[in-house]
PDB file of C-alpha atoms in Angstrom:
ATOM      1  CA  MET A   1     103.074 151.391 130.708  1.00 61.00           C
ATOM      2  CA  SER A   2     105.007 148.936 128.629  1.00 69.00           C
ATOM      3  CA  LEU A   3     105.778 148.763 124.942  1.00 72.00           C
ATOM      4  CA  GLU A   4     103.716 145.574 124.736  1.00 76.00           C
ATOM      5  CA  TYR A   5     100.650 147.371 126.113  1.00 73.00           C
ATOM      6  CA  ILE A   6     101.103 150.163 123.580  1.00 67.00           C
ATOM      7  CA  ALA A   7     101.514 147.686 120.739  1.00 68.00           C
ATOM      8  CA  GLU A   8      98.240 145.961 121.714  1.00 71.00           C
ATOM      9  CA  HIS A   9      96.100 149.085 121.937  1.00 66.00           C
ATOM     10  CA  TRP A  10      97.539 151.194 119.136  1.00 61.00           C
ATOM     11  CA  GLU A  11      97.574 150.370 115.461  1.00 55.00           C
ATOM     12  CA  ASP A  12     100.825 152.146 114.653  1.00 56.00           C
ATOM     13  CA  PRO A  13     102.913 153.078 117.725  1.00 49.00           C
ATOM     14  CA  ASP A  14     105.323 155.421 115.937  1.00 53.00           C
ATOM     15  CA  ASP A  15     108.416 156.325 117.913  1.00 50.00           C
ATOM     16  CA  ALA A  16     107.396 154.133 120.820  1.00 51.00           C
ATOM     17  CA  GLU A  17     111.020 153.722 121.737  1.00 52.00           C
ATOM     18  CA  ALA A  18     111.582 157.494 121.875  1.00 50.00           C
ATOM     19  CA  GLY A  19     108.659 158.033 124.233  1.00 50.00           C
ATOM     20  CA  TRP A  20     106.268 159.811 121.847  1.00 50.00           C
ATOM     21  CA  PHE A  21     102.879 158.261 121.273  1.00 51.00           C
ATOM     22  CA  GLU A  22     100.131 159.322 118.918  1.00 51.00           C
ATOM     23  CA  THR A  23      96.713 160.186 120.231  1.00 51.00           C
ATOM     24  CA  ALA A  24      94.036 158.415 118.292  1.00 50.00           C
ATOM     25  CA  VAL A  25      90.487 157.218 118.594  1.00 48.00           C
ATOM     26  CA  GLU A  26      91.676 153.631 118.253  1.00 51.00           C
ATOM     27  CA  ALA A  27      92.742 153.559 121.879  1.00 49.00           C
ATOM     28  CA  ASP A  28      90.552 151.304 123.990  1.00 56.00           C
ATOM     29  CA  ASP A  29      91.270 152.917 127.338  1.00 53.00           C
ATOM     30  CA  VAL A  30      90.629 156.392 128.667  1.00 55.00           C
ATOM     31  CA  PRO A  31      92.631 158.590 128.652  1.00 52.00           C
ATOM     32  CA  ASN A  32      94.128 158.095 125.242  1.00 53.00           C
ATOM     33  CA  CYS A  33      97.076 160.433 125.907  1.00 55.00           C
ATOM     34  CA  TRP A  34      99.792 158.653 127.789  1.00 55.00           C
ATOM     35  CA  PRO A  35     102.316 160.486 129.966  1.00 55.00           C
ATOM     36  CA  VAL A  36     105.801 159.169 129.469  1.00 57.00           C
ATOM     37  CA  SER A  37     108.221 161.874 130.525  1.00 59.00           C
ATOM     38  CA  PRO A  38     108.049 165.659 130.665  1.00 55.00           C
ATOM     39  CA  SER A  39     108.919 167.104 127.298  1.00 58.00           C
ATOM     40  CA  HIS A  40     108.779 170.786 128.165  1.00 60.00           C
ATOM     41  CA  TRP A  41     111.418 173.041 129.678  1.00 62.00           C
ATOM     42  CA  GLN A  42     109.537 173.856 132.879  1.00 63.00           C
ATOM     43  CA  PRO A  43     110.227 171.776 135.946  1.00 65.00           C
ATOM     44  CA  MET A  44     107.415 169.648 137.237  1.00 66.00           C
ATOM     45  CA  PRO A  45     105.508 171.206 140.134  1.00 69.00           C
ATOM     46  CA  THR A  46     106.509 170.121 143.574  1.00 74.00           C
ATOM     47  CA  PRO A  47     104.213 167.556 145.083  1.00 75.00           C
ATOM     48  CA  PRO A  48     101.813 168.893 147.693  1.00 78.00           C
ATOM     49  CA  CYS A  49     102.773 168.737 151.332  1.00 82.00           C
ATOM     50  CA  GLN A  50     101.680 165.393 152.755  1.00 83.00           C
ATOM     51  CA  THR A  51     100.830 166.961 156.111  1.00 83.00           C
ATOM     52  CA  CYS A  52      98.664 169.933 155.137  1.00 82.00           C
ATOM     53  CA  ASP A  53      97.983 169.329 151.402  1.00 78.00           C
ATOM     54  CA  ASP A  54      99.538 172.764 150.656  1.00 78.00           C
ATOM     55  CA  HIS A  55      97.088 174.668 152.845  1.00 79.00           C
ATOM     56  CA  GLY A  56      99.865 175.872 155.154  1.00 79.00           C
ATOM     57  CA  ALA A  57      98.002 174.904 158.295  1.00 82.00           C
ATOM     58  CA  VAL A  58      96.874 171.752 160.030  1.00 84.00           C
ATOM     59  CA  GLY A  59      93.750 171.322 162.104  1.00 84.00           C
ATOM     60  CA  ASN A  60      90.296 172.742 161.676  1.00 83.00           C
ATOM     61  CA  ILE A  61      89.211 176.361 161.665  1.00 79.00           C
ATOM     62  CA  LEU A  62      89.194 176.538 165.463  1.00 82.00           C
ATOM     63  CA  THR A  63      92.466 174.716 166.146  1.00 84.00           C
ATOM     64  CA  ALA A  64      94.540 175.601 163.064  1.00 82.00           C
ATOM     65  CA  GLU A  65      98.306 175.749 163.527  1.00 84.00           C
ATOM     66  CA  ARG A  66     101.145 176.370 161.078  1.00 82.00           C
ATOM     67  CA  CYS A  67     102.177 173.224 159.227  1.00 83.00           C
ATOM     68  CA  PRO A  68     105.455 171.920 160.674  1.00 82.00           C
ATOM     69  CA  ASP A  69     106.571 170.391 157.357  1.00 82.00           C
ATOM     70  CA  CYS A  70     106.062 173.431 155.127  1.00 78.00           C
ATOM     71  CA  SER A  71     108.787 176.028 154.874  1.00 62.00           C
ATOM     72  CA  PRO A  72     108.069 179.356 156.565  1.00 59.00           C
ATOM     73  CA  PRO A  73     107.124 182.240 154.284  1.00 55.00           C
ATOM     74  CA  ALA A  74     110.011 184.344 153.058  1.00 52.00           C
ATOM     75  CA  PRO A  75     110.436 187.685 154.822  1.00 52.00           C
ATOM     76  CA  THR A  76     109.706 190.776 152.788  1.00 50.00           C
ATOM     77  CA  SER A  77     112.629 192.859 151.671  1.00 52.00           C
ATOM     78  CA  HIS A  78     110.801 196.065 152.634  1.00 52.00           C
ATOM     79  CA  PRO A  79     108.923 195.719 155.909  1.00 54.00           C
ATOM     80  CA  ILE A  80     105.632 197.556 156.111  1.00 53.00           C
ATOM     81  CA  PRO A  81     105.938 200.453 158.554  1.00 53.00           C
ATOM     82  CA  THR A  82     103.436 200.256 161.375  1.00 55.00           C
ATOM     83  CA  GLY A  83     101.281 203.304 161.902  1.00 54.00           C
ATOM     84  CA  ALA A  84     102.758 205.217 158.956  1.00 47.00           C
ATOM     85  CA  THR A  85      99.801 206.986 157.399  1.00 52.00           C
ATOM     86  CA  GLY A  86      99.174 210.395 155.919  1.00 55.00           C
ATOM     87  CA  GLU A  87     101.878 212.868 156.946  1.00 55.00           C
ATOM     88  CA  ASP A  88     104.041 210.108 158.447  1.00 57.00           C
ATOM     89  CA  ASP A  89     104.306 208.376 155.058  1.00 62.00           C
ATOM     90  CA  ILE A  90     106.639 210.954 153.546  1.00 61.00           C
ATOM     91  CA  VAL A  91     108.812 210.998 156.655  1.00 59.00           C
ATOM     92  CA  GLN A  92     109.088 207.213 156.564  1.00 60.00           C
ATOM     93  CA  ARG A  93     110.070 207.248 152.876  1.00 64.00           C
ATOM     94  CA  LEU A  94     112.709 209.886 153.568  1.00 61.00           C
ATOM     95  CA  ARG A  95     114.161 207.799 156.393  1.00 57.00           C
ATOM     96  CA  ASP A  96     114.206 204.639 154.286  1.00 60.00           C
ATOM     97  CA  ASN A  97     115.969 206.291 151.356  1.00 59.00           C
ATOM     98  CA  ALA A  98     119.716 206.113 151.829  1.00 49.00           C
ATOM     99  CA  ASP A  99     120.505 207.771 148.477  1.00 50.00           C
ATOM    100  CA  LEU A 100     119.491 211.350 149.259  1.00 54.00           C
ATOM    101  CA  ASP A 101     122.937 212.580 148.238  1.00 51.00           C
ATOM    102  CA  ALA A 102     122.460 211.014 144.804  1.00 52.00           C
ATOM    103  CA  ALA A 103     120.066 213.821 143.797  1.00 52.00           C
ATOM    104  CA  GLU A 104     123.086 215.904 142.840  1.00 57.00           C
ATOM    105  CA  ASP A 105     123.977 213.184 140.352  1.00 60.00           C
ATOM    106  CA  GLY A 106     120.506 213.357 138.777  1.00 63.00           C
ATOM    107  CA  ASN A 107     119.008 210.140 140.136  1.00 65.00           C
ATOM    108  CA  PRO A 108     115.333 210.485 139.030  1.00 66.00           C
ATOM    109  CA  ALA A 109     113.946 208.390 141.893  1.00 67.00           C
ATOM    110  CA  VAL A 110     115.595 210.588 144.492  1.00 64.00           C
ATOM    111  CA  ILE A 111     114.588 213.776 142.699  1.00 65.00           C
ATOM    112  CA  ARG A 112     110.968 212.551 142.633  1.00 71.00           C
ATOM    113  CA  LEU A 113     111.131 211.705 146.343  1.00 72.00           C
ATOM    114  CA  GLU A 114     112.532 215.133 147.199  1.00 71.00           C
ATOM    115  CA  ARG A 115     109.808 216.784 145.110  1.00 73.00           C
ATOM    116  CA  GLU A 116     107.151 214.793 146.985  1.00 78.00           C
ATOM    117  CA  ALA A 117     108.726 215.802 150.280  1.00 76.00           C
ATOM    118  CA  ALA A 118     108.744 219.467 149.303  1.00 74.00           C
ATOM    119  CA  ASN A 119     105.091 219.287 148.218  1.00 78.00           C
ATOM    120  CA  GLU A 120     104.112 217.584 151.473  1.00 80.00           C
ATOM    121  CA  ILE A 121     105.969 220.165 153.572  1.00 78.00           C
ATOM    122  CA  GLU A 122     104.278 222.999 151.656  1.00 76.00           C
ATOM    123  CA  ARG A 123     100.861 221.397 152.158  1.00 79.00           C
ATOM    124  CA  LEU A 124     101.477 221.105 155.901  1.00 77.00           C
ATOM    125  CA  ARG A 125     102.652 224.724 156.116  1.00 73.00           C
ATOM    126  CA  ARG A 126      99.481 225.914 154.373  1.00 75.00           C
ATOM    127  CA  ALA A 127      97.312 223.800 156.672  1.00 73.00           C
ATOM    128  CA  LEU A 128      98.999 225.227 159.762  1.00 70.00           C
ATOM    129  CA  SER A 129      98.818 228.832 158.559  1.00 66.00           C
ATOM    130  CA  ASP A 130      95.101 228.529 157.746  1.00 62.00           C
ATOM    131  CA  ALA A 131      94.209 227.150 161.181  1.00 56.00           C
ATOM    132  CA  PRO A 132      92.772 229.726 163.602  1.00 56.00           C
ATOM    133  CA  ALA A 133      94.675 230.443 166.776  1.00 55.00           C
ATOM    134  CA  ALA A 134      93.154 229.639 170.163  1.00 53.00           C
ATOM    135  CA  GLY A 135      92.021 233.214 170.960  1.00 51.00           C
ATOM    136  CA  ASP A 136      90.561 234.078 167.569  1.00 53.00           C
ATOM    137  CA  ALA A 137      86.933 233.873 168.674  1.00 51.00           C
ATOM    138  CA  LEU A 138      86.700 237.670 168.366  1.00 53.00           C
ATOM    139  CA  ALA A 139      87.038 237.367 164.595  1.00 52.00           C
ATOM    140  CA  VAL A 140      83.950 235.173 164.513  1.00 54.00           C
ATOM    141  CA  LYS A 141      81.705 237.701 166.267  1.00 53.00           C
ATOM    142  CA  LEU A 142      78.447 238.492 164.577  1.00 50.00           C
ATOM    143  CA  PRO A 143      78.011 241.834 162.873  1.00 50.00           C
ATOM    144  CA  ALA A 144      76.376 244.540 164.956  1.00 47.00           C
ATOM    145  CA  LYS A 145      73.195 244.295 162.944  1.00 47.00           C
ATOM    146  CA  LEU A 146      71.947 241.261 161.057  1.00 47.00           C
ATOM    147  CA  PRO A 147      70.847 241.927 157.502  1.00 50.00           C
ATOM    148  CA  LYS A 148      67.163 242.700 157.199  1.00 47.00           C
ATOM    149  CA  PHE A 149      65.058 239.680 156.302  1.00 46.00           C
ATOM    150  CA  GLU A 150      63.484 240.234 152.898  1.00 49.00           C
ATOM    151  CA  GLY A 151      59.952 239.028 152.426  1.00 49.00           C
ATOM    152  CA  SER A 152      57.206 238.051 154.813  1.00 48.00           C
ATOM    153  CA  GLY A 153      56.063 234.816 156.344  1.00 48.00           C
ATOM    154  CA  GLY A 154      59.574 233.576 157.108  1.00 47.00           C
ATOM    155  CA  GLU A 155      61.130 232.543 160.410  1.00 53.00           C
ATOM    156  CA  TYR A 156      62.357 236.035 161.299  1.00 50.00           C
ATOM    157  CA  PRO A 157      59.950 238.571 162.731  1.00 51.00           C
ATOM    158  CA  SER A 158      59.671 241.802 160.795  1.00 52.00           C
ATOM    159  CA  SER A 159      60.811 243.887 163.766  1.00 53.00           C
ATOM    160  CA  GLU A 160      64.273 245.387 163.209  1.00 53.00           C
ATOM    161  CA  SER A 161      64.683 245.960 166.927  1.00 50.00           C
ATOM    162  CA  TYR A 162      64.572 242.212 167.478  1.00 50.00           C
ATOM    163  CA  GLN A 163      67.264 241.659 164.827  1.00 51.00           C
ATOM    164  CA  GLU A 164      69.563 244.266 166.394  1.00 54.00           C
ATOM    165  CA  GLY A 165      69.121 242.835 169.870  1.00 52.00           C
ATOM    166  CA  TYR A 166      69.681 239.317 168.585  1.00 54.00           C
ATOM    167  CA  ALA A 167      73.118 240.165 167.145  1.00 55.00           C
ATOM    168  CA  GLU A 168      74.153 242.180 170.187  1.00 59.00           C
ATOM    169  CA  GLY A 169      73.103 239.337 172.493  1.00 63.00           C
ATOM    170  CA  TRP A 170      75.325 236.884 170.653  1.00 63.00           C
ATOM    171  CA  ASN A 171      78.276 239.265 170.696  1.00 66.00           C
ATOM    172  CA  ASP A 172      77.798 239.785 174.448  1.00 71.00           C
ATOM    173  CA  ALA A 173      77.736 236.009 174.951  1.00 70.00           C
ATOM    174  CA  ILE A 174      80.968 235.613 172.956  1.00 72.00           C
ATOM    175  CA  ASP A 175      82.654 238.393 174.978  1.00 75.00           C
ATOM    176  CA  ALA A 176      81.545 236.788 178.257  1.00 76.00           C
ATOM    177  CA  THR A 177      82.857 233.370 177.193  1.00 75.00           C
ATOM    178  CA  ILE A 178      86.251 234.790 176.203  1.00 75.00           C
ATOM    179  CA  ALA A 179      86.498 236.707 179.483  1.00 78.00           C
ATOM    180  CA  GLN A 180      85.616 233.569 181.446  1.00 76.00           C
ATOM    181  CA  GLN A 181      88.265 231.513 179.618  1.00 73.00           C
ATOM    182  CA  GLN A 182      90.897 234.163 180.319  1.00 76.00           C
ATOM    183  CA  GLY A 183      89.924 234.326 183.988  1.00 74.00           C
ATOM    184  CA  GLU A 184      88.673 237.909 183.855  1.00 65.00           C
ATOM    185  CA  ALA A 185      85.082 237.202 184.828  1.00 52.00           C
TER     186      ALA A 185
END
């Protein structure tokens, strides 16, 4: 755009030499704001990649390959651990933290990490202590006599002899299964 063009289409081209032009309805052409030079502090955006148009890949959806002209993505400073979930998370964070000795100095991040580790260890200890051992099927045995069914018309027959035999039958089955697993039968 030349100064002559501006002088023809604008009534009063103030500061035309300095590169600032007024926006007015007197302009004949669209757009009536003319870019001259960047006047803000931010750098202009980089032009899009001519090969992939800033998509990062060339080809269609079936044959897409990484664009050879674009720069590769920057590596992350903290790689994501593979397979670290649940209980492994705290172990991974402990391994990654090189400042464990700084807790004596009062580093709050390390103190928080050690507190999380202690809580996780306590949770795992409780989970292991609550788990039944392999031979604890005896503790699950039914009582010698099931409680009497109150009311009529339910699923249980009213005969108490049936209820007593039912509980004893289950206890005998549990004893036989335990004996078979231990090789006594």
